[in-house]
Tab-separated table of N, CA and C in Angstrom:
chain	number	residue	atom	x	y	z
V	25	MET	N	143.282	172.635	99.105
V	25	MET	CA	142.892	171.589	99.932
V	25	MET	C	141.412	171.601	100.088
V	26	THR	N	140.760	170.559	100.033
V	26	THR	CA	139.252	170.442	100.131
V	26	THR	C	139.000	170.133	101.599
V	27	GLU	N	138.039	170.908	102.168
V	27	GLU	CA	137.570	170.547	103.570
V	27	GLU	C	136.587	169.643	103.634
V	28	LEU	N	136.894	168.528	104.481
V	28	LEU	CA	135.742	167.525	104.621
V	28	LEU	C	134.693	168.042	105.510
V	29	PRO	N	133.327	167.562	105.162
V	29	PRO	CA	132.169	168.062	105.889
V	29	PRO	C	132.188	167.423	107.352
V	30	LEU	N	131.812	168.235	108.381
V	30	LEU	CA	131.645	167.638	109.667
V	30	LEU	C	130.474	166.802	109.732
V	31	LEU	N	130.432	165.873	110.611
V	31	LEU	CA	129.404	164.888	110.763
V	31	LEU	C	128.158	165.565	111.523
V	32	ASN	N	127.075	165.433	111.075
V	32	ASN	CA	125.908	166.033	111.656
V	32	ASN	C	125.573	165.481	112.984
V	33	ARG	N	125.427	166.318	114.042
V	33	ARG	CA	125.189	165.726	115.369
V	33	ARG	C	123.817	164.975	115.511
V	34	TYR	N	122.995	165.107	114.455
V	34	TYR	CA	121.724	164.313	114.492
V	34	TYR	C	122.044	162.906	113.789
V	35	GLU	N	123.114	162.796	113.098
V	35	GLU	CA	123.320	161.469	112.366
V	35	GLU	C	124.375	160.627	113.366
V	36	LEU	N	125.198	161.321	114.083
V	36	LEU	CA	126.180	160.614	115.130
V	36	LEU	C	125.189	160.016	116.088
V	37	MET	N	125.601	158.804	116.641
V	37	MET	CA	124.677	158.117	117.529
V	37	MET	C	125.592	157.622	118.693
V	38	TRP	N	125.103	157.858	119.906
V	38	TRP	CA	125.759	157.411	121.265
V	38	TRP	C	124.905	156.053	121.421
V	39	MET	N	125.521	154.877	121.663
V	39	MET	CA	125.126	153.728	122.224
V	39	MET	C	125.399	153.569	123.642
V	40	VAL	N	124.519	153.369	124.315
V	40	VAL	CA	124.698	153.195	125.984
V	40	VAL	C	124.154	151.813	126.204
V	41	VAL	N	125.106	151.017	126.753
V	41	VAL	CA	124.809	149.569	127.214
V	41	VAL	C	124.795	149.548	128.690
V	42	LEU	N	123.609	149.082	129.156
V	42	LEU	CA	123.365	149.078	130.736
V	42	LEU	C	123.081	147.677	130.928
V	43	PHE	N	123.772	147.052	131.975
V	43	PHE	CA	123.512	145.766	132.299
V	43	PHE	C	123.502	145.444	133.857
V	44	ASP	N	122.872	144.362	134.265
V	44	ASP	CA	122.846	143.879	135.615
V	44	ASP	C	123.008	142.329	135.484
V	45	LEU	N	124.256	141.900	135.789
V	45	LEU	CA	124.471	140.535	135.578
V	45	LEU	C	124.874	139.876	136.832
V	46	PRO	N	124.471	138.653	137.109
V	46	PRO	CA	124.701	137.943	138.315
V	46	PRO	C	126.028	137.700	138.439
V	47	VAL	N	126.599	137.823	139.646
V	47	VAL	CA	128.098	137.502	139.977
V	47	VAL	C	128.333	136.757	141.230
V	48	VAL	N	127.220	135.795	141.560
V	48	VAL	CA	127.381	135.109	142.764
V	48	VAL	C	128.455	133.928	142.672
V	49	GLU	N	128.283	133.250	141.659
V	49	GLU	CA	129.080	132.021	141.330
V	49	GLU	C	130.397	132.382	140.437
V	50	LYS	N	131.355	131.678	140.602
V	50	LYS	CA	132.633	131.866	139.867
V	50	LYS	C	132.396	131.920	138.422
V	51	LYS	N	131.529	131.072	137.881
V	51	LYS	CA	131.234	131.114	136.288
V	51	LYS	C	130.548	132.414	135.961
V	52	GLU	N	129.656	132.931	136.889
V	52	GLU	CA	128.923	134.078	136.620
V	52	GLU	C	129.861	135.321	136.582
V	53	ARG	N	130.787	135.373	137.525
V	53	ARG	CA	131.788	136.405	137.573
V	53	ARG	C	132.626	136.452	136.360
V	54	LYS	N	133.034	135.249	135.941
V	54	LYS	CA	133.860	135.128	134.668
V	54	LYS	C	133.035	135.699	133.487
V	55	GLU	N	131.773	135.346	133.353
V	55	GLU	CA	130.934	135.712	132.284
V	55	GLU	C	130.749	137.183	132.239
V	56	ALA	N	130.569	137.912	133.510
V	56	ALA	CA	130.383	139.348	133.655
V	56	ALA	C	131.646	139.948	133.112
V	57	THR	N	132.775	139.514	133.618
V	57	THR	CA	134.189	140.041	133.275
V	57	THR	C	134.280	139.991	131.780
V	58	ASP	N	134.059	138.749	131.215
V	58	ASP	CA	134.212	138.558	129.783
V	58	ASP	C	133.245	139.533	128.992
V	59	PHE	N	132.090	139.757	129.438
V	59	PHE	CA	131.207	140.850	128.735
V	59	PHE	C	131.756	142.212	128.852
V	60	ARG	N	132.229	142.522	130.052
V	60	ARG	CA	132.967	143.997	130.072
V	60	ARG	C	134.083	143.983	129.241
V	61	ASN	N	134.875	143.092	129.248
V	61	ASN	CA	136.103	143.112	128.251
V	61	ASN	C	135.832	143.063	126.922
V	62	PHE	N	134.671	142.331	126.569
V	62	PHE	CA	134.136	142.419	125.091
V	62	PHE	C	133.788	143.830	124.812
V	63	LEU	N	133.105	144.573	125.626
V	63	LEU	CA	132.705	145.938	125.406
V	63	LEU	C	133.927	146.809	125.243
V	64	LEU	N	134.908	146.734	126.205
V	64	LEU	CA	136.113	147.539	126.171
V	64	LEU	C	136.943	147.251	124.783
V	65	ASP	N	137.002	145.907	124.434
V	65	ASP	CA	137.796	145.550	123.222
V	65	ASP	C	137.111	146.069	122.061
V	66	ASN	N	135.908	146.430	122.110
V	66	ASN	CA	135.104	147.013	120.918
V	66	ASN	C	134.869	148.584	121.024
V	67	GLY	N	135.732	149.138	121.882
V	67	GLY	CA	135.772	150.537	121.926
V	67	GLY	C	134.845	151.327	122.694
V	68	PHE	N	134.130	150.624	123.562
V	68	PHE	CA	133.196	151.222	124.470
V	68	PHE	C	133.933	151.762	125.561
V	69	LEU	N	133.453	152.840	126.326
V	69	LEU	CA	134.093	153.468	127.552
V	69	LEU	C	133.164	153.157	128.675
V	70	MET	N	133.843	152.944	129.817
V	70	MET	CA	133.060	152.736	131.047
V	70	MET	C	132.653	153.959	131.548
V	71	ILE	N	131.324	154.235	131.853
V	71	ILE	CA	130.776	155.481	132.480
V	71	ILE	C	130.500	155.173	133.983
V	72	GLN	N	129.980	153.889	134.118
V	72	GLN	CA	129.799	153.540	135.471
V	72	GLN	C	130.075	152.001	135.507
V	73	TYR	N	130.317	151.291	136.460
V	73	TYR	CA	130.660	149.845	136.539
V	73	TYR	C	129.850	149.056	135.570
V	74	SER	N	128.535	149.272	135.285
V	74	SER	CA	127.604	148.550	134.505
V	74	SER	C	126.941	149.364	133.443
V	75	VAL	N	127.739	150.564	133.017
V	75	VAL	CA	127.106	151.293	131.986
V	75	VAL	C	128.261	151.730	131.063
V	76	TYR	N	128.302	151.350	129.811
V	76	TYR	CA	129.250	151.613	128.856
V	76	TYR	C	128.680	152.356	127.657
V	77	THR	N	129.412	153.282	127.088
V	77	THR	CA	129.050	153.999	125.915
V	77	THR	C	130.072	154.021	124.800
V	78	LYS	N	129.577	154.280	123.584
V	78	LYS	CA	130.451	154.409	122.390
V	78	LYS	C	129.600	155.251	121.350
V	79	LEU	N	130.496	156.210	120.769
V	79	LEU	CA	129.998	157.088	119.719
V	79	LEU	C	130.098	156.248	118.396
V	80	LEU	N	128.903	156.358	117.694
V	80	LEU	CA	129.111	155.652	116.411
V	80	LEU	C	128.583	156.613	115.266
V	81	SER	N	128.830	156.346	114.104
V	81	SER	CA	128.725	157.192	112.800
V	81	SER	C	127.351	157.216	112.302
V	82	GLY	N	126.387	156.328	112.783
V	82	GLY	CA	125.216	156.406	112.254
V	82	GLY	C	124.371	155.124	112.617
V	83	LYS	N	123.058	155.028	112.153
V	83	LYS	CA	122.173	153.881	112.405
V	83	LYS	C	122.740	152.584	111.898
V	84	ASP	N	123.195	152.616	110.794
V	84	ASP	CA	123.739	151.332	110.175
V	84	ASP	C	124.828	150.711	111.051
V	85	VAL	N	125.614	151.563	111.695
V	85	VAL	CA	126.800	151.005	112.394
V	85	VAL	C	126.216	150.369	113.737
V	86	CYS	N	125.111	151.149	114.269
V	86	CYS	CA	124.426	150.673	115.422
V	86	CYS	C	123.912	149.293	115.166
V	87	GLU	N	123.392	149.010	114.124
V	87	GLU	CA	122.832	147.655	113.810
V	87	GLU	C	123.962	146.508	113.837
V	88	LYS	N	125.113	146.889	113.538
V	88	LYS	CA	126.207	146.013	113.580
V	88	LYS	C	126.559	145.641	115.014
V	89	TYR	N	126.549	146.841	115.922
V	89	TYR	CA	126.888	146.528	117.336
V	89	TYR	C	125.747	145.786	118.109
V	90	TYR	N	124.442	146.137	117.608
V	90	TYR	CA	123.226	145.290	118.247
V	90	TYR	C	123.544	143.825	118.010
V	91	ARG	N	123.993	143.417	116.813
V	91	ARG	CA	124.220	142.001	116.642
V	91	ARG	C	125.389	141.562	117.377
V	92	LEU	N	126.451	142.388	117.448
V	92	LEU	CA	127.674	141.814	118.093
V	92	LEU	C	127.418	141.689	119.546
V	93	ILE	N	126.669	142.662	120.184
V	93	ILE	CA	126.321	142.522	121.615
V	93	ILE	C	125.506	141.245	121.757
V	94	HIS	N	124.460	141.138	120.915
V	94	HIS	CA	123.517	140.019	121.180
V	94	HIS	C	124.362	138.629	121.031
V	95	ASP	N	125.293	138.593	120.137
V	95	ASP	CA	126.050	137.264	120.061
V	95	ASP	C	127.021	137.012	121.145
V	96	ASN	N	127.271	138.127	122.017
V	96	ASN	CA	128.194	137.886	123.195
V	96	ASN	C	127.521	138.079	124.555
V	97	LEU	N	126.151	138.015	124.498
V	97	LEU	CA	125.497	138.104	125.819
V	97	LEU	C	125.860	136.914	126.788
V	98	PRO	N	125.927	137.292	128.023
V	98	PRO	CA	126.134	136.291	129.116
V	98	PRO	C	124.886	135.323	129.059
V	99	ALA	N	125.063	134.130	129.805
V	99	ALA	CA	123.920	133.129	129.825
V	99	ALA	C	122.858	133.760	130.564
V	100	ARG	N	123.016	134.451	131.663
V	100	ARG	CA	122.002	135.040	132.591
V	100	ARG	C	122.301	136.507	132.767
V	101	GLY	N	121.111	137.269	133.236
V	101	GLY	CA	121.292	138.655	133.482
V	101	GLY	C	120.471	139.408	132.521
V	102	LYS	N	120.627	140.775	132.545
V	102	LYS	CA	119.854	141.718	131.895
V	102	LYS	C	120.709	142.685	131.159
V	103	VAL	N	120.524	142.941	129.907
V	103	VAL	CA	121.372	143.858	129.135
V	103	VAL	C	120.392	144.745	128.328
V	104	ASP	N	120.454	146.017	128.540
V	104	ASP	CA	119.716	146.934	127.775
V	104	ASP	C	120.582	147.866	126.902
V	105	ILE	N	120.084	148.310	125.765
V	105	ILE	CA	120.764	149.290	124.966
V	105	ILE	C	119.946	150.409	124.651
V	106	LEU	N	120.493	151.617	124.866
V	106	LEU	CA	119.819	152.834	124.537
V	106	LEU	C	120.759	153.707	123.635
V	107	THR	N	120.052	153.991	122.589
V	107	THR	CA	120.743	154.654	121.400
V	107	THR	C	120.089	156.074	121.217
V	108	VAL	N	120.902	157.157	121.315
V	108	VAL	CA	120.341	158.525	121.276
V	108	VAL	C	121.504	159.282	120.285
V	109	THR	N	120.956	160.336	119.733
V	109	THR	CA	121.834	161.159	118.902
V	109	THR	C	122.804	161.871	119.729
V	110	ASP	N	123.901	162.396	118.984
V	110	ASP	CA	124.899	163.089	119.555
V	110	ASP	C	124.311	164.377	120.253
V	111	LYS	N	123.407	164.910	119.464
V	111	LYS	CA	122.696	166.142	119.842
V	111	LYS	C	122.024	165.963	121.292
V	112	GLN	N	121.338	164.895	121.382
V	112	GLN	CA	120.573	164.578	122.641
V	112	GLN	C	121.630	164.147	123.677
V	113	TYR	N	122.557	163.378	123.465
V	113	TYR	CA	123.648	163.132	124.512
V	113	TYR	C	124.293	164.306	125.012
V	114	GLY	N	124.447	165.316	124.135
V	114	GLY	CA	125.048	166.722	124.574
V	114	GLY	C	124.430	167.339	125.681
V	115	ASN	N	123.086	167.046	125.811
V	115	ASN	CA	122.325	167.661	126.930
V	115	ASN	C	122.431	166.928	128.285
V	116	ILE	N	123.350	166.106	128.303
V	116	ILE	CA	123.420	165.288	129.625
V	116	ILE	C	123.873	166.167	130.700
V	117	ILE	N	123.291	165.968	131.868
V	117	ILE	CA	123.742	166.695	133.133
V	117	ILE	C	124.189	165.621	134.157
V	118	SER	N	125.435	165.851	134.792
V	118	SER	CA	125.920	164.820	135.681
V	118	SER	C	126.074	165.580	137.014
V	119	TYR	N	125.820	164.615	138.077
V	119	TYR	CA	126.075	165.131	139.483
V	119	TYR	C	127.126	164.266	139.972
V	120	THR	N	128.163	164.943	140.585
V	120	THR	CA	129.226	164.297	141.233
V	120	THR	C	129.516	164.945	142.628
V	121	ALA	N	129.482	164.198	143.727
V	121	ALA	CA	129.593	164.657	145.060
V	121	ALA	C	128.663	165.893	145.258
V	122	GLN	N	127.282	165.728	144.917
V	122	GLN	CA	126.407	166.765	145.050
V	122	GLN	C	126.646	168.124	144.316
V	123	GLN	N	127.485	168.017	143.365
V	123	GLN	CA	127.684	169.278	142.409
V	123	GLN	C	127.367	169.065	141.025
V	124	LYS	N	126.534	169.804	140.423
V	124	LYS	CA	126.205	169.686	139.168
V	124	LYS	C	127.266	170.071	138.199
V	125	THR	N	127.533	169.214	137.111
V	125	THR	CA	128.577	169.445	136.212
V	125	THR	C	127.963	169.351	134.732
V	126	GLU	N	128.023	170.411	133.997
V	126	GLU	CA	127.469	170.356	132.606
V	126	GLU	C	128.580	169.537	131.732
V	127	LYS	N	128.075	168.715	130.846
V	127	LYS	CA	129.012	168.028	130.073
V	127	LYS	C	129.620	169.050	129.087
V	128	LYS	N	130.985	169.104	129.017
V	128	LYS	CA	131.494	169.916	128.034
V	128	LYS	C	131.477	169.422	126.634
V	129	ARG	N	131.062	170.280	125.615
V	129	ARG	CA	130.969	169.825	124.337
V	129	ARG	C	132.331	169.594	123.638
V	130	GLN	N	132.635	168.349	123.090
V	130	GLN	CA	133.788	168.184	122.446
V	130	GLN	C	133.713	168.540	121.017
V	131	GLU	N	134.771	169.111	120.560
V	131	GLU	CA	134.758	169.519	119.105
V	131	GLU	C	135.218	168.241	118.276
V	132	GLN	N	134.649	168.199	117.186
V	132	GLN	CA	135.020	167.158	116.237
V	132	GLN	C	136.363	167.165	115.649
V	133	LEU	N	137.086	166.068	115.661
V	133	LEU	CA	138.458	166.203	115.157
V	133	LEU	C	138.491	165.779	113.727
V	134	LEU	N	139.241	166.505	112.945
V	134	LEU	CA	139.388	166.284	111.563
V	134	LEU	C	140.609	165.401	111.297
V	135	LEU	N	140.329	164.141	110.882
V	135	LEU	CA	141.458	163.230	110.630
V	135	LEU	C	141.609	163.134	109.234
V	136	PHE	N	142.891	163.127	108.789
V	136	PHE	CA	143.274	162.892	107.376
V	136	PHE	C	144.496	162.077	107.160
């Protein structure tokens, strides 16, 4: 059996989508909900209410998602995309209820 190589933590990319969308009018609320659902339908995970993230296999895949997000932007509001390597993302420190929690490193799964 041939062992598949593990993906390099410098090649794997985390895409973080941060947004601030208006939700005063009914139409704005619908657009914001539609945008959140678009992100969820495309495999993003909600980190906070307006912060979503997804692990991607490289820069080429990031380009695909940049275009997809651009094509699904709401009419108003601000959307930012931050892309970092898996190695950089692994250094995240989170605070919950005034307690520091180190992000536990997930081992890569081998799918066959």
